[in-house]
mmCIF file of C-alpha atoms in Angstrom:
data_model
loop_
_atom_site.group_PDB
_atom_site.id
_atom_site.type_symbol
_atom_site.label_atom_id
_atom_site.label_comp_id
_atom_site.label_asym_id
_atom_site.label_seq_id
_atom_site.Cartn_x
_atom_site.Cartn_y
_atom_site.Cartn_z
ATOM 1 C CA MET A 1 138.975 125.644 111.193
ATOM 2 C CA LEU A 2 135.931 123.250 109.522
ATOM 3 C CA PHE A 3 133.299 124.970 108.064
ATOM 4 C CA SER A 4 129.324 123.242 107.146
ATOM 5 C CA LEU A 5 128.480 123.819 103.941
ATOM 6 C CA SER A 6 124.794 123.073 103.497
ATOM 7 C CA LEU A 7 124.842 122.608 99.387
ATOM 8 C CA GLN A 8 121.230 121.920 97.832
ATOM 9 C CA ALA A 9 120.125 120.842 95.251
ATOM 10 C CA ALA A 10 119.726 122.869 92.019
ATOM 11 C CA THR A 11 116.241 122.725 91.261
ATOM 12 C CA GLN A 12 115.582 120.716 87.938
ATOM 13 C CA LYS A 13 112.000 121.881 86.596
ATOM 14 C CA LEU A 14 109.545 119.885 84.175
ATOM 15 C CA LEU A 15 106.827 121.021 81.760
ATOM 16 C CA ILE A 16 103.830 119.959 82.029
ATOM 17 C CA LEU A 17 102.365 120.370 78.249
ATOM 18 C CA GLY A 18 98.546 118.959 78.094
ATOM 19 C CA ASP A 19 95.641 119.237 77.995
ATOM 20 C CA SER A 20 92.446 118.107 80.368
ATOM 21 C CA LEU A 21 94.152 115.192 82.019
ATOM 22 C CA SER A 22 97.178 116.755 82.729
ATOM 23 C CA ALA A 23 95.414 119.971 83.864
ATOM 24 C CA GLY A 24 92.998 118.467 86.673
ATOM 25 C CA TYR A 25 89.680 118.252 85.085
ATOM 26 C CA GLY A 26 86.325 118.577 87.056
ATOM 27 C CA MET A 27 89.076 119.323 89.895
ATOM 28 C CA GLN A 28 90.642 121.569 91.949
ATOM 29 C CA GLN A 29 93.965 121.595 91.619
ATOM 30 C CA GLN A 30 95.261 120.867 94.128
ATOM 31 C CA GLN A 31 93.256 117.224 93.646
ATOM 32 C CA GLY A 32 95.072 116.974 90.513
ATOM 33 C CA TRP A 33 97.982 114.663 89.987
ATOM 34 C CA VAL A 34 99.873 117.261 88.990
ATOM 35 C CA HIS A 35 100.030 118.975 92.371
ATOM 36 C CA LEU A 36 99.552 115.659 94.571
ATOM 37 C CA LEU A 37 104.121 114.977 92.576
ATOM 38 C CA GLN A 38 104.911 117.715 93.600
ATOM 39 C CA GLN A 39 103.685 117.730 96.740
ATOM 40 C CA GLN A 40 105.881 114.248 96.521
ATOM 41 C CA LEU A 41 108.844 115.185 95.172
ATOM 42 C CA GLU A 42 108.973 117.658 98.037
ATOM 43 C CA LYS A 43 107.982 115.434 100.870
ATOM 44 C CA ASN A 44 111.613 113.764 99.415
ATOM 45 C CA GLN A 45 113.728 116.615 98.494
ATOM 46 C CA SER A 46 113.836 116.354 95.454
ATOM 47 C CA SER A 47 115.302 118.510 93.189
ATOM 48 C CA TRP A 48 112.567 118.176 90.865
ATOM 49 C CA THR A 49 109.823 121.237 90.096
ATOM 50 C CA LEU A 50 106.435 120.217 88.010
ATOM 51 C CA VAL A 51 105.297 123.381 85.826
ATOM 52 C CA ASN A 52 101.711 122.276 84.306
ATOM 53 C CA ALA A 53 100.772 124.750 81.120
ATOM 54 C CA SER A 54 98.389 122.038 80.706
ATOM 55 C CA ILE A 55 95.210 123.083 79.236
ATOM 56 C CA SER A 56 91.478 121.853 79.201
ATOM 57 C CA GLY A 57 90.828 120.735 75.375
ATOM 58 C CA GLU A 58 94.241 121.989 74.532
ATOM 59 C CA THR A 59 95.291 120.996 71.177
ATOM 60 C CA THR A 60 99.242 119.871 69.810
ATOM 61 C CA ALA A 61 98.720 123.538 67.752
ATOM 62 C CA GLY A 62 98.064 125.323 70.955
ATOM 63 C CA GLY A 63 100.199 123.143 72.855
ATOM 64 C CA LEU A 64 102.997 124.601 69.488
ATOM 65 C CA ALA A 65 101.342 128.301 69.824
ATOM 66 C CA ARG A 66 102.239 128.666 73.549
ATOM 67 C CA LEU A 67 105.597 126.247 73.681
ATOM 68 C CA PRO A 68 107.760 129.208 72.735
ATOM 69 C CA GLU A 69 107.102 132.028 75.864
ATOM 70 C CA LEU A 70 106.708 128.851 78.131
ATOM 71 C CA MET A 71 110.300 127.470 77.503
ATOM 72 C CA THR A 72 112.257 131.087 77.144
ATOM 73 C CA LYS A 73 110.004 131.515 80.626
ATOM 74 C CA HIS A 74 110.723 128.278 82.757
ATOM 75 C CA GLN A 75 113.890 127.623 80.949
ATOM 76 C CA PRO A 76 112.794 123.759 81.815
ATOM 77 C CA GLN A 77 115.469 120.919 81.519
ATOM 78 C CA ALA A 78 112.330 118.160 80.527
ATOM 79 C CA VAL A 79 109.458 118.476 78.724
ATOM 80 C CA LEU A 80 106.533 116.211 79.172
ATOM 81 C CA ILE A 81 103.919 116.212 75.962
ATOM 82 C CA GLU A 82 100.998 114.684 77.196
ATOM 83 C CA LEU A 83 99.343 116.471 74.056
ATOM 84 C CA GLY A 84 97.072 114.862 70.352
ATOM 85 C CA GLY A 85 93.992 113.035 72.225
ATOM 86 C CA ASN A 86 91.183 116.090 72.019
ATOM 87 C CA ASP A 87 93.439 115.926 67.869
ATOM 88 C CA GLY A 88 91.919 112.234 67.286
ATOM 89 C CA LEU A 89 88.710 113.067 69.217
ATOM 90 C CA ARG A 90 88.441 115.992 65.925
ATOM 91 C CA GLY A 91 89.634 113.677 63.979
ATOM 92 C CA PHE A 92 92.476 115.727 62.690
ATOM 93 C CA PRO A 93 94.721 114.648 59.911
ATOM 94 C CA ILE A 94 96.354 112.385 60.888
ATOM 95 C CA ALA A 95 99.930 113.794 59.228
ATOM 96 C CA GLN A 96 98.804 116.878 60.667
ATOM 97 C CA ILE A 97 99.031 115.553 64.569
ATOM 98 C CA GLU A 98 102.242 114.295 63.748
ATOM 99 C CA LYS A 99 104.058 117.579 62.075
ATOM 100 C CA ASN A 100 102.753 119.305 65.047
ATOM 101 C CA LEU A 101 104.281 116.323 67.305
ATOM 102 C CA GLN A 102 107.933 117.353 65.032
ATOM 103 C CA LEU A 103 108.069 120.569 65.851
ATOM 104 C CA LEU A 104 107.131 120.208 69.527
ATOM 105 C CA ILE A 105 109.978 117.276 69.639
ATOM 106 C CA ALA A 106 111.818 120.361 67.580
ATOM 107 C CA GLU A 107 111.458 123.353 70.174
ATOM 108 C CA VAL A 108 111.684 120.860 73.128
ATOM 109 C CA LYS A 109 115.660 120.310 71.352
ATOM 110 C CA LYS A 110 115.741 123.732 69.998
ATOM 111 C CA HIS A 111 115.713 124.867 73.896
ATOM 112 C CA GLN A 112 117.960 122.187 74.747
ATOM 113 C CA ALA A 113 115.661 119.720 76.973
ATOM 114 C CA LYS A 114 115.091 116.988 77.219
ATOM 115 C CA PRO A 115 111.097 115.899 74.884
ATOM 116 C CA ILE A 116 109.173 113.370 76.627
ATOM 117 C CA LEU A 117 106.480 111.920 74.720
ATOM 118 C CA MET A 118 103.440 110.801 76.104
ATOM 119 C CA GLN A 119 101.029 107.564 74.662
ATOM 120 C CA ILE A 120 97.762 108.796 73.136
ATOM 121 C CA ARG A 121 94.435 106.808 73.231
ATOM 122 C CA ILE A 122 91.482 108.366 72.099
ATOM 123 C CA PRO A 123 88.247 106.569 71.855
ATOM 124 C CA PRO A 124 87.340 104.030 68.478
ATOM 125 C CA ASN A 125 84.641 107.331 66.972
ATOM 126 C CA TYR A 126 86.174 107.267 63.350
ATOM 127 C CA GLY A 127 87.095 103.708 62.529
ATOM 128 C CA PRO A 128 88.894 101.444 63.098
ATOM 129 C CA ARG A 129 91.916 101.876 60.849
ATOM 130 C CA TYR A 130 91.859 105.610 61.586
ATOM 131 C CA THR A 131 92.316 104.657 65.109
ATOM 132 C CA ARG A 132 95.251 102.593 65.120
ATOM 133 C CA GLN A 133 97.041 105.002 62.778
ATOM 134 C CA PHE A 134 96.728 107.240 65.864
ATOM 135 C CA VAL A 135 97.351 105.432 68.159
ATOM 136 C CA ALA A 136 100.817 104.034 66.414
ATOM 137 C CA LEU A 137 102.158 107.335 65.256
ATOM 138 C CA TYR A 138 103.123 107.853 69.198
ATOM 139 C CA PRO A 139 106.216 105.374 69.312
ATOM 140 C CA MET A 140 107.046 105.541 65.896
ATOM 141 C CA LEU A 141 107.874 109.286 66.200
ATOM 142 C CA ALA A 142 109.051 108.539 69.309
ATOM 143 C CA GLU A 143 111.963 105.583 67.870
ATOM 144 C CA SER A 144 111.680 108.057 64.743
ATOM 145 C CA GLU A 145 113.101 111.385 66.911
ATOM 146 C CA GLN A 146 114.959 109.551 69.351
ATOM 147 C CA VAL A 147 113.366 111.308 72.342
ATOM 148 C CA THR A 148 111.816 108.858 75.735
ATOM 149 C CA TYR A 149 108.317 107.423 75.338
ATOM 150 C CA TRP A 150 105.947 107.424 78.263
ATOM 151 C CA PRO A 151 103.076 105.270 78.197
ATOM 152 C CA PHE A 152 99.350 106.561 78.607
ATOM 153 C CA PHE A 153 98.348 107.064 82.082
ATOM 154 C CA MET A 154 95.242 105.761 81.297
ATOM 155 C CA ASP A 155 95.365 102.496 80.149
ATOM 156 C CA ASP A 156 94.437 101.009 83.108
ATOM 157 C CA ILE A 157 92.212 103.877 84.681
ATOM 158 C CA ALA A 158 89.815 104.146 81.415
ATOM 159 C CA VAL A 159 88.237 100.917 82.286
ATOM 160 C CA LYS A 160 87.425 101.175 85.435
ATOM 161 C CA PRO A 161 84.885 102.939 85.846
ATOM 162 C CA GLU A 162 85.295 103.787 89.694
ATOM 163 C CA LEU A 163 87.684 106.315 88.445
ATOM 164 C CA MET A 164 85.831 108.204 85.698
ATOM 165 C CA LEU A 165 83.981 110.738 85.991
ATOM 166 C CA PRO A 166 80.653 110.293 84.776
ATOM 167 C CA ASP A 167 81.633 111.674 80.705
ATOM 168 C CA GLY A 168 83.711 108.427 80.786
ATOM 169 C CA ILE A 169 86.907 110.498 79.648
ATOM 170 C CA HIS A 170 88.319 111.903 82.278
ATOM 171 C CA PRO A 171 90.008 110.914 85.272
ATOM 172 C CA ASN A 172 88.266 111.887 89.250
ATOM 173 C CA VAL A 173 89.967 112.445 91.755
ATOM 174 C CA LYS A 174 90.148 108.823 93.928
ATOM 175 C CA ALA A 175 92.208 108.363 89.605
ATOM 176 C CA GLN A 176 94.502 110.786 90.056
ATOM 177 C CA PRO A 177 97.380 109.365 93.552
ATOM 178 C CA ILE A 178 97.337 106.366 89.964
ATOM 179 C CA ILE A 179 98.484 109.008 87.526
ATOM 180 C CA ARG A 180 100.699 110.968 90.025
ATOM 181 C CA ASP A 181 102.626 107.077 90.667
ATOM 182 C CA PHE A 182 102.536 106.017 87.510
ATOM 183 C CA ILE A 183 103.661 108.906 86.444
ATOM 184 C CA ALA A 184 106.562 109.234 89.494
ATOM 185 C CA PRO A 185 109.275 106.529 88.053
ATOM 186 C CA LEU A 186 109.871 109.360 85.150
ATOM 187 C CA LEU A 187 111.903 111.339 86.764
ATOM 188 C CA LYS A 188 114.110 108.797 88.646
ATOM 189 C CA ASN A 189 114.338 107.720 84.899
ATOM 190 C CA LEU A 190 115.750 111.421 84.037
#
């Protein structure tokens, strides 16, 4: 007697802990890159599910305050940390941003999940020294903490006005599929 077993792949969760760039600022949630990527994953019958815990205006300290509850509630296998831009735009001390990012990574690891640190860039409002220190922080931390480092998805978008909202900081609806396609390989690497 033959039995046909249908084994569904175990669902894996990627928690996205970000700011307005991942929260879909200035658009409906279903237009944002996270939603578009989730649709693509479902279409391709991927075992990954995305949990978007991004909030516009979020800082590393805000993410740190929310992360323990998010980890317990969602139990993700990986966490994409897309934070620090608002800290940098407000001129927070580099040492404090570094400490908060270290604590975020430690919290993710504490829950046996894989941290992924995304490079963040900021406009040079606070001068070249601050900007250099800020940008250098991410690859340095990824190496010292031995976590996956992912390039900033805005590098090729921010230089194209047609892909940006009038504020010059946030990507528009046309940029969202580009960001989706930039992030998609991350899940394959995981």
